[in-house]
mmCIF file of C-alpha atoms and ligand atoms in Angstrom:
data_model
loop_
_atom_site.group_PDB
_atom_site.id
_atom_site.type_symbol
_atom_site.label_atom_id
_atom_site.label_comp_id
_atom_site.label_asym_id
_atom_site.label_seq_id
_atom_site.Cartn_x
_atom_site.Cartn_y
_atom_site.Cartn_z
ATOM 1 C CA MET A 1066 11.837 -81.309 47.810
ATOM 2 C CA SER A 1067 8.824 -81.808 45.438
ATOM 3 C CA ASP A 1068 7.870 -85.069 43.762
ATOM 4 C CA VAL A 1069 9.913 -84.424 40.337
ATOM 5 C CA PRO A 1070 10.662 -87.920 39.216
ATOM 6 C CA PRO A 1071 13.945 -88.991 38.562
ATOM 7 C CA SER A 1072 13.052 -90.372 34.971
ATOM 8 C CA HIS A 1073 11.674 -86.428 34.369
ATOM 9 C CA PRO A 1074 13.872 -85.444 31.318
ATOM 10 C CA ARG A 1075 14.811 -82.091 33.219
ATOM 11 C CA TYR A 1076 14.959 -83.934 36.414
ATOM 12 C CA ALA A 1077 18.680 -82.544 37.151
ATOM 13 C CA SER A 1078 17.796 -78.969 36.436
ATOM 14 C CA LEU A 1079 14.532 -79.378 38.769
ATOM 15 C CA MET A 1080 16.301 -80.575 41.386
ATOM 16 C CA THR A 1081 18.946 -77.654 41.489
ATOM 17 C CA ARG A 1082 15.959 -75.314 41.209
ATOM 18 C CA GLU A 1083 14.469 -76.784 44.506
ATOM 19 C CA LYS A 1084 17.979 -76.847 46.201
ATOM 20 C CA VAL A 1085 17.481 -72.764 45.759
ATOM 21 C CA VAL A 1086 13.917 -72.392 46.675
ATOM 22 C CA GLU A 1087 15.050 -74.451 49.807
ATOM 23 C CA GLY A 1088 18.003 -72.235 50.674
ATOM 24 C CA VAL A 1089 15.647 -69.372 50.465
ATOM 25 C CA GLU A 1090 13.140 -71.228 52.641
ATOM 26 C CA ARG A 1091 15.649 -71.893 55.071
ATOM 27 C CA GLY A 1092 17.020 -68.159 55.119
ATOM 28 C CA ILE A 1093 20.261 -68.646 53.654
ATOM 29 C CA THR A 1094 19.428 -67.724 50.076
ATOM 30 C CA GLY A 1095 18.258 -64.224 49.505
ATOM 31 C CA ARG A 1096 15.070 -63.969 47.294
ATOM 32 C CA ASN A 1097 17.292 -62.199 44.492
ATOM 33 C CA GLY A 1098 19.041 -65.379 44.275
ATOM 34 C CA LEU A 1099 15.876 -66.864 42.700
ATOM 35 C CA ILE A 1100 16.286 -64.759 39.931
ATOM 36 C CA ALA A 1101 20.122 -65.368 39.658
ATOM 37 C CA GLN A 1102 19.110 -69.021 39.604
ATOM 38 C CA GLY A 1103 16.726 -68.375 36.968
ATOM 39 C CA ARG A 1104 19.014 -66.501 34.639
ATOM 40 C CA GLY A 1105 21.812 -69.131 35.130
ATOM 41 C CA GLU A 1106 19.074 -71.944 34.089
ATOM 42 C CA ALA A 1107 18.520 -70.038 30.611
ATOM 43 C CA PHE A 1108 22.547 -69.735 29.873
ATOM 44 C CA ASP A 1109 22.873 -73.508 30.941
ATOM 45 C CA TYR A 1110 20.019 -74.432 28.572
ATOM 46 C CA LEU A 1111 21.709 -72.660 25.597
ATOM 47 C CA ILE A 1112 25.242 -74.133 26.506
ATOM 48 C CA GLY A 1113 23.638 -77.835 26.307
ATOM 49 C CA GLU A 1114 23.674 -78.385 30.225
ATOM 50 C CA ARG A 1115 27.132 -79.621 30.014
ATOM 51 C CA THR A 1116 30.760 -78.718 30.750
ATOM 52 C CA THR A 1117 32.122 -77.918 27.423
ATOM 53 C CA ALA A 1118 35.672 -78.307 26.531
ATOM 54 C CA ALA A 1119 36.194 -74.376 27.244
ATOM 55 C CA ALA A 1120 34.726 -74.670 30.696
ATOM 56 C CA ALA A 1121 37.039 -78.074 31.550
ATOM 57 C CA GLU A 1122 40.018 -75.764 30.404
ATOM 58 C CA ALA A 1123 39.219 -72.925 32.708
ATOM 59 C CA GLU A 1124 38.426 -75.854 35.253
ATOM 60 C CA ARG A 1125 42.157 -76.818 35.050
ATOM 61 C CA ALA A 1126 43.709 -73.556 35.025
ATOM 62 C CA ALA A 1127 41.396 -72.660 38.303
ATOM 63 C CA ALA A 1128 42.709 -75.840 39.908
ATOM 64 C CA ALA A 1129 46.333 -74.931 39.214
ATOM 65 C CA MET A 1130 45.920 -71.665 40.362
ATOM 66 C CA LEU A 1131 44.205 -72.701 43.562
ATOM 67 C CA LEU A 1132 46.888 -75.231 44.298
ATOM 68 C CA LEU A 1133 49.848 -72.428 43.320
ATOM 69 C CA ALA A 1134 48.097 -69.878 45.788
ATOM 70 C CA GLU A 1135 50.036 -68.790 48.737
ATOM 71 C CA ARG A 1136 46.853 -67.266 50.368
ATOM 72 C CA PRO A 1137 43.651 -68.957 48.570
ATOM 73 C CA VAL A 1138 40.402 -68.441 50.017
ATOM 74 C CA LEU A 1139 36.729 -69.434 48.800
ATOM 75 C CA SER A 1140 33.819 -67.082 48.927
ATOM 76 C CA VAL A 1141 30.580 -68.146 49.668
ATOM 77 C CA ASN A 1142 27.254 -66.799 48.661
ATOM 78 C CA GLY A 1143 23.567 -67.593 49.229
ATOM 79 C CA ASN A 1144 23.243 -69.565 46.132
ATOM 80 C CA ALA A 1145 26.649 -71.620 46.525
ATOM 81 C CA ALA A 1146 25.386 -72.453 50.194
ATOM 82 C CA ALA A 1147 22.225 -73.736 48.906
ATOM 83 C CA LEU A 1148 23.541 -75.539 45.628
ATOM 84 C CA VAL A 1149 27.237 -77.022 46.940
ATOM 85 C CA PRO A 1150 27.622 -76.397 50.416
ATOM 86 C CA GLY A 1151 29.680 -79.745 51.129
ATOM 87 C CA GLU A 1152 31.807 -79.321 47.580
ATOM 88 C CA MET A 1153 32.977 -75.998 48.832
ATOM 89 C CA VAL A 1154 33.992 -77.206 52.280
ATOM 90 C CA SER A 1155 35.501 -80.256 50.691
ATOM 91 C CA LEU A 1156 37.634 -77.952 48.306
ATOM 92 C CA ALA A 1157 38.743 -75.635 50.842
ATOM 93 C CA LYS A 1158 40.049 -78.787 52.959
ATOM 94 C CA ARG A 1159 42.002 -79.991 49.846
ATOM 95 C CA ILE A 1160 43.428 -76.816 49.211
ATOM 96 C CA GLY A 1161 44.121 -75.890 52.834
ATOM 97 C CA ALA A 1162 41.880 -72.631 52.607
ATOM 98 C CA PRO A 1163 39.379 -71.036 54.687
ATOM 99 C CA LEU A 1164 35.887 -70.186 53.356
ATOM 100 C CA GLU A 1165 34.187 -66.554 53.898
ATOM 101 C CA VAL A 1166 30.636 -65.718 53.802
ATOM 102 C CA ASN A 1167 29.992 -62.949 51.129
ATOM 103 C CA ILE A 1168 27.226 -61.814 49.985
ATOM 104 C CA PHE A 1169 25.543 -59.141 48.214
ATOM 105 C CA TYR A 1170 22.595 -58.315 50.182
ATOM 106 C CA ARG A 1171 23.677 -58.222 53.369
ATOM 107 C CA THR A 1172 21.871 -59.401 56.592
ATOM 108 C CA GLU A 1173 24.120 -60.153 59.809
ATOM 109 C CA GLU A 1174 21.197 -62.956 60.119
ATOM 110 C CA ARG A 1175 22.070 -64.495 56.918
ATOM 111 C CA VAL A 1176 25.855 -64.283 57.064
ATOM 112 C CA ARG A 1177 25.422 -66.323 60.192
ATOM 113 C CA ARG A 1178 23.185 -68.746 58.970
ATOM 114 C CA ILE A 1179 25.209 -69.765 55.946
ATOM 115 C CA ALA A 1180 28.195 -69.879 57.883
ATOM 116 C CA ASP A 1181 26.705 -72.750 60.339
ATOM 117 C CA HIS A 1182 25.391 -74.316 57.231
ATOM 118 C CA LEU A 1183 29.040 -74.686 56.182
ATOM 119 C CA ARG A 1184 30.129 -75.769 59.568
ATOM 120 C CA SER A 1185 27.518 -78.360 59.634
ATOM 121 C CA PHE A 1186 29.071 -79.580 56.420
ATOM 122 C CA GLY A 1187 32.461 -79.925 58.451
ATOM 123 C CA ALA A 1188 33.770 -76.515 57.638
ATOM 124 C CA GLU A 1189 36.621 -75.703 60.166
ATOM 125 C CA GLU A 1190 37.574 -71.866 59.316
ATOM 126 C CA VAL A 1191 34.765 -69.822 58.314
ATOM 127 C CA PHE A 1192 35.303 -66.043 57.940
ATOM 128 C CA GLY A 1193 32.401 -63.330 57.167
ATOM 129 C CA GLU A 1194 30.462 -63.154 60.441
ATOM 130 C CA GLU A 1195 32.971 -60.286 61.955
ATOM 131 C CA PRO A 1196 34.225 -58.096 59.010
ATOM 132 C CA ASP A 1197 37.386 -55.752 60.020
ATOM 133 C CA ALA A 1198 38.294 -54.468 56.506
ATOM 134 C CA ALA A 1199 36.590 -52.802 53.610
ATOM 135 C CA ILE A 1200 37.077 -53.225 49.715
ATOM 136 C CA PRO A 1201 38.244 -50.037 48.265
ATOM 137 C CA GLY A 1202 36.094 -48.894 45.558
ATOM 138 C CA LEU A 1203 32.527 -50.416 46.947
ATOM 139 C CA ASP A 1204 29.790 -48.878 48.904
ATOM 140 C CA HIS A 1205 30.072 -49.850 52.859
ATOM 141 C CA ALA A 1206 27.536 -52.978 53.016
ATOM 142 C CA ARG A 1207 29.273 -54.181 49.722
ATOM 143 C CA ALA A 1208 32.775 -53.662 51.057
ATOM 144 C CA LYS A 1209 33.046 -55.759 53.942
ATOM 145 C CA ALA A 1210 35.703 -57.979 54.038
ATOM 146 C CA THR A 1211 37.899 -60.062 56.636
ATOM 147 C CA ARG A 1212 41.708 -59.646 57.473
ATOM 148 C CA GLY A 1213 43.174 -63.046 57.020
ATOM 149 C CA GLY A 1214 40.411 -63.801 54.689
ATOM 150 C CA ILE A 1215 39.297 -62.312 51.515
ATOM 151 C CA PHE A 1216 40.944 -59.012 52.231
ATOM 152 C CA ASP A 1217 44.307 -60.661 52.350
ATOM 153 C CA ALA A 1218 44.112 -63.163 49.875
ATOM 154 C CA ASP A 1219 46.169 -63.656 46.721
ATOM 155 C CA VAL A 1220 43.687 -65.897 44.986
ATOM 156 C CA VAL A 1221 39.930 -65.443 45.423
ATOM 157 C CA PHE A 1222 37.513 -68.225 44.005
ATOM 158 C CA VAL A 1223 34.338 -66.575 44.332
ATOM 159 C CA PRO A 1224 31.635 -68.315 42.376
ATOM 160 C CA LEU A 1225 28.574 -66.266 41.008
ATOM 161 C CA GLU A 1226 29.822 -62.873 41.960
ATOM 162 C CA ASP A 1227 28.594 -59.526 40.976
ATOM 163 C CA GLY A 1228 30.333 -57.896 38.667
ATOM 164 C CA ASP A 1229 31.515 -54.683 40.402
ATOM 165 C CA ARG A 1230 32.443 -56.458 43.355
ATOM 166 C CA CYS A 1231 34.773 -58.701 41.279
ATOM 167 C CA GLU A 1232 36.198 -55.624 39.342
ATOM 168 C CA ALA A 1233 37.296 -54.238 43.066
ATOM 169 C CA LEU A 1234 39.271 -57.477 43.715
ATOM 170 C CA VAL A 1235 41.173 -57.400 40.785
ATOM 171 C CA ARG A 1236 41.890 -53.502 41.062
ATOM 172 C CA MET A 1237 43.432 -54.937 44.470
ATOM 173 C CA GLY A 1238 45.581 -56.775 42.898
ATOM 174 C CA LYS A 1239 44.160 -60.117 43.399
ATOM 175 C CA ARG A 1240 43.592 -63.210 41.048
ATOM 176 C CA VAL A 1241 39.850 -63.900 40.917
ATOM 177 C CA ILE A 1242 38.263 -67.297 39.644
ATOM 178 C CA THR A 1243 34.570 -67.255 39.070
ATOM 179 C CA VAL A 1244 31.962 -69.487 38.014
ATOM 180 C CA ASP A 1245 29.498 -67.782 36.009
ATOM 181 C CA LEU A 1246 27.150 -69.123 32.842
ATOM 182 C CA ASN A 1247 26.883 -66.020 31.613
ATOM 183 C CA PRO A 1248 29.833 -65.588 29.489
ATOM 184 C CA LEU A 1249 29.125 -61.811 28.432
ATOM 185 C CA SER A 1250 28.516 -60.648 31.980
ATOM 186 C CA ARG A 1251 30.941 -58.503 33.618
ATOM 187 C CA THR A 1252 31.957 -60.684 36.368
ATOM 188 C CA ALA A 1253 33.108 -63.226 33.666
ATOM 189 C CA ARG A 1254 35.159 -60.552 31.538
ATOM 190 C CA THR A 1255 36.429 -59.010 34.510
ATOM 191 C CA SER A 1256 37.916 -62.325 36.427
ATOM 192 C CA THR A 1257 41.577 -63.659 36.040
ATOM 193 C CA VAL A 1258 39.955 -67.220 35.285
ATOM 194 C CA THR A 1259 35.895 -67.806 33.968
ATOM 195 C CA ILE A 1260 34.596 -70.789 34.379
ATOM 196 C CA VAL A 1261 31.453 -70.907 32.217
ATOM 197 C CA ASP A 1262 29.605 -73.840 33.703
ATOM 198 C CA ASN A 1263 27.030 -74.605 36.255
ATOM 199 C CA VAL A 1264 28.407 -74.591 40.026
ATOM 200 C CA VAL A 1265 26.750 -78.093 40.449
ATOM 201 C CA ARG A 1266 29.007 -79.536 37.481
ATOM 202 C CA ALA A 1267 32.106 -77.150 38.182
ATOM 203 C CA LEU A 1268 32.669 -77.847 41.749
ATOM 204 C CA PRO A 1269 33.167 -81.575 41.537
ATOM 205 C CA ASN A 1270 35.314 -80.899 38.488
ATOM 206 C CA LEU A 1271 37.378 -78.899 40.381
ATOM 207 C CA ILE A 1272 37.608 -81.084 43.352
ATOM 208 C CA SER A 1273 38.869 -84.206 41.232
ATOM 209 C CA LEU A 1274 41.212 -81.969 39.341
ATOM 210 C CA VAL A 1275 43.058 -80.627 42.783
ATOM 211 C CA GLU A 1276 43.319 -84.295 43.781
ATOM 212 C CA GLU A 1277 44.624 -85.265 40.455
ATOM 213 C CA MET A 1278 47.108 -82.240 40.171
ATOM 214 C CA ALA A 1279 47.911 -82.110 43.852
ATOM 215 C CA GLY A 1280 51.169 -83.897 43.455
ATOM 216 C CA TRP A 1281 52.352 -82.163 40.363
ATOM 217 C CA ASP A 1282 55.494 -79.984 40.326
ATOM 218 C CA GLY A 1283 55.170 -76.018 40.396
ATOM 219 C CA ALA A 1284 57.023 -75.720 37.394
ATOM 220 C CA ASP A 1285 54.030 -77.494 35.461
ATOM 221 C CA LEU A 1286 51.004 -75.962 37.128
ATOM 222 C CA ALA A 1287 52.727 -72.459 36.407
ATOM 223 C CA GLY A 1288 52.798 -73.831 32.662
ATOM 224 C CA ILE A 1289 49.255 -74.157 32.585
ATOM 225 C CA LEU A 1290 48.577 -70.950 33.861
ATOM 226 C CA GLU A 1291 51.163 -69.540 31.543
ATOM 227 C CA ALA A 1292 49.288 -71.001 28.475
ATOM 228 C CA TYR A 1293 45.996 -69.774 29.682
ATOM 229 C CA ASP A 1294 44.056 -67.032 27.747
ATOM 230 C CA ASN A 1295 40.655 -65.974 29.674
ATOM 231 C CA THR A 1296 39.279 -63.963 26.547
ATOM 232 C CA ALA A 1297 39.834 -66.948 24.005
ATOM 233 C CA ILE A 1298 37.918 -69.005 26.701
ATOM 234 C CA LEU A 1299 35.098 -66.687 26.876
ATOM 235 C CA ARG A 1300 34.874 -66.359 23.015
ATOM 236 C CA ARG A 1301 35.165 -70.353 22.521
ATOM 237 C CA SER A 1302 32.195 -70.306 25.253
ATOM 238 C CA VAL A 1303 29.917 -68.008 23.048
ATOM 239 C CA GLU A 1304 31.010 -70.346 20.060
ATOM 240 C CA GLU A 1305 29.571 -73.365 22.064
ATOM 241 C CA VAL A 1306 26.395 -71.845 22.286
ATOM 242 C CA ILE A 1307 26.202 -70.843 18.923
ATOM 243 C CA THR A 1308 27.462 -74.387 17.924
ATOM 244 C CA HIS A 1309 24.635 -76.013 20.250
ATOM 245 C CA LEU A 1310 22.031 -73.729 18.797
ATOM 246 C CA ALA A 1311 22.915 -74.814 15.469
ATOM 247 C CA ARG A 1312 22.772 -78.355 16.317
ATOM 248 C CA SER A 1313 19.676 -78.466 18.139
ATOM 249 C CA PHE A 1314 17.572 -76.335 15.323
ATOM 250 C CA SER A 1315 16.841 -79.500 12.819
ATOM 251 C CA PRO A 1316 15.151 -81.949 15.379
ATOM 252 C CA LEU A 1317 13.077 -78.739 16.418
ATOM 253 C CA ASP A 1318 11.977 -78.123 13.137
ATOM 254 C CA GLU A 1319 10.679 -81.746 12.478
ATOM 255 C CA LEU A 1320 8.519 -81.411 15.594
ATOM 256 C CA SER A 1321 6.966 -78.070 14.318
ATOM 257 C CA PRO A 1322 3.719 -78.716 12.593
ATOM 258 C CA PRO A 1323 3.631 -78.746 8.589
HETATM 259 P P1 ATP B 2832 26.590 -58.319 35.483
HETATM 260 O O1 ATP B 2832 28.063 -59.384 35.939
HETATM 261 O O2 ATP B 2832 27.108 -58.161 33.970
HETATM 262 O O3 ATP B 2832 26.914 -57.239 36.564
HETATM 263 P P2 ATP B 2832 25.081 -60.578 36.191
HETATM 264 O O4 ATP B 2832 25.040 -61.502 35.314
HETATM 265 O O5 ATP B 2832 25.976 -60.430 37.707
HETATM 266 O O6 ATP B 2832 25.327 -59.020 35.885
HETATM 267 P P3 ATP B 2832 23.038 -61.361 38.175
HETATM 268 O O7 ATP B 2832 21.708 -61.618 37.929
HETATM 269 O O8 ATP B 2832 23.321 -60.485 39.362
HETATM 270 O O9 ATP B 2832 23.599 -60.560 36.964
HETATM 271 O O10 ATP B 2832 24.128 -62.495 38.570
HETATM 272 C C1 ATP B 2832 23.783 -63.980 38.536
HETATM 273 C C2 ATP B 2832 24.656 -64.264 37.508
HETATM 274 O O11 ATP B 2832 24.951 -65.738 37.981
HETATM 275 C C3 ATP B 2832 24.167 -64.847 35.881
HETATM 276 O O12 ATP B 2832 25.219 -64.197 34.930
HETATM 277 C C4 ATP B 2832 24.071 -66.294 35.959
HETATM 278 O O13 ATP B 2832 24.467 -66.861 34.770
HETATM 279 C C5 ATP B 2832 24.956 -66.748 37.047
HETATM 280 N N1 ATP B 2832 24.154 -68.064 37.411
HETATM 281 C C6 ATP B 2832 23.422 -68.288 38.557
HETATM 282 N N2 ATP B 2832 23.099 -69.266 38.881
HETATM 283 C C7 ATP B 2832 24.075 -70.054 38.422
HETATM 284 C C8 ATP B 2832 24.678 -71.511 38.661
HETATM 285 N N3 ATP B 2832 23.938 -72.358 39.222
HETATM 286 N N4 ATP B 2832 26.077 -71.835 38.041
HETATM 287 C C9 ATP B 2832 26.472 -70.624 37.445
HETATM 288 N N5 ATP B 2832 26.261 -69.349 37.026
HETATM 289 C C10 ATP B 2832 24.757 -69.196 37.692
HETATM 290 MG MG1 MG B 2833 27.743 -61.113 37.676
#
């Protein structure tokens, strides 16, 4: 890790970036993961690098959906493995779900490294190293999935998923929860529940929510899902960006030279 001082105003963002760079150096994250991270940072900047009210509501719905699921699976790609490995393992344990390594630019070596990385954080059940099924409608490399894992899941939590694969999972009748800072992406618009938040904030939030709601009545959890409207959440996320930008404009104005 580089020597960014904690007092640096952009410390959190810079440390997150460092983790992705480290993931690439360790062969866990693909090089394209750096571009995805940069894109995420730009959207995070626009939204004010905070969990908005809309994101908090989506996180609540996601927690309810995970707790109600019969066969939930948590999908892990190279960026999630670099940024929130311990949190993914901890969430999996709390809801009794397996993890599945699911990467866009697949190499067997990288799948194995990610699986080992998750096991080093205490993961008990990690799928993905021996895929034995194909998600319909995707080309061979991208279609790989595992029976008992994503292929048979009713709810898939898949942070930072590609739009096409997200759509293919929804077509299979699965409910898909994603985390994507771009509220306009195909992934965001296709998913059942879209959390427009940084994974580094969304995962700790989800863990606390699952802890809080674990003892709830099934009917109360179902009530949250019935009231949930993902299109409205995406619209509100875009509005949060507009409001944040409008609010940020005046101090910038004062800073500009006369
Ligand atoms: P589409 O979904 O429309 O096909 P895309 O947005 O998926 O396109 P990519 O660059 O492949 O394009 O995907 C990266 C996505 O992940 C971006 O939308 C980006 O905002 C999001 N992202 C990247 N890093 C993070 C992060 N740390 N937390 C949350 N979202 C992130
Ligand atoms: Mg996407």
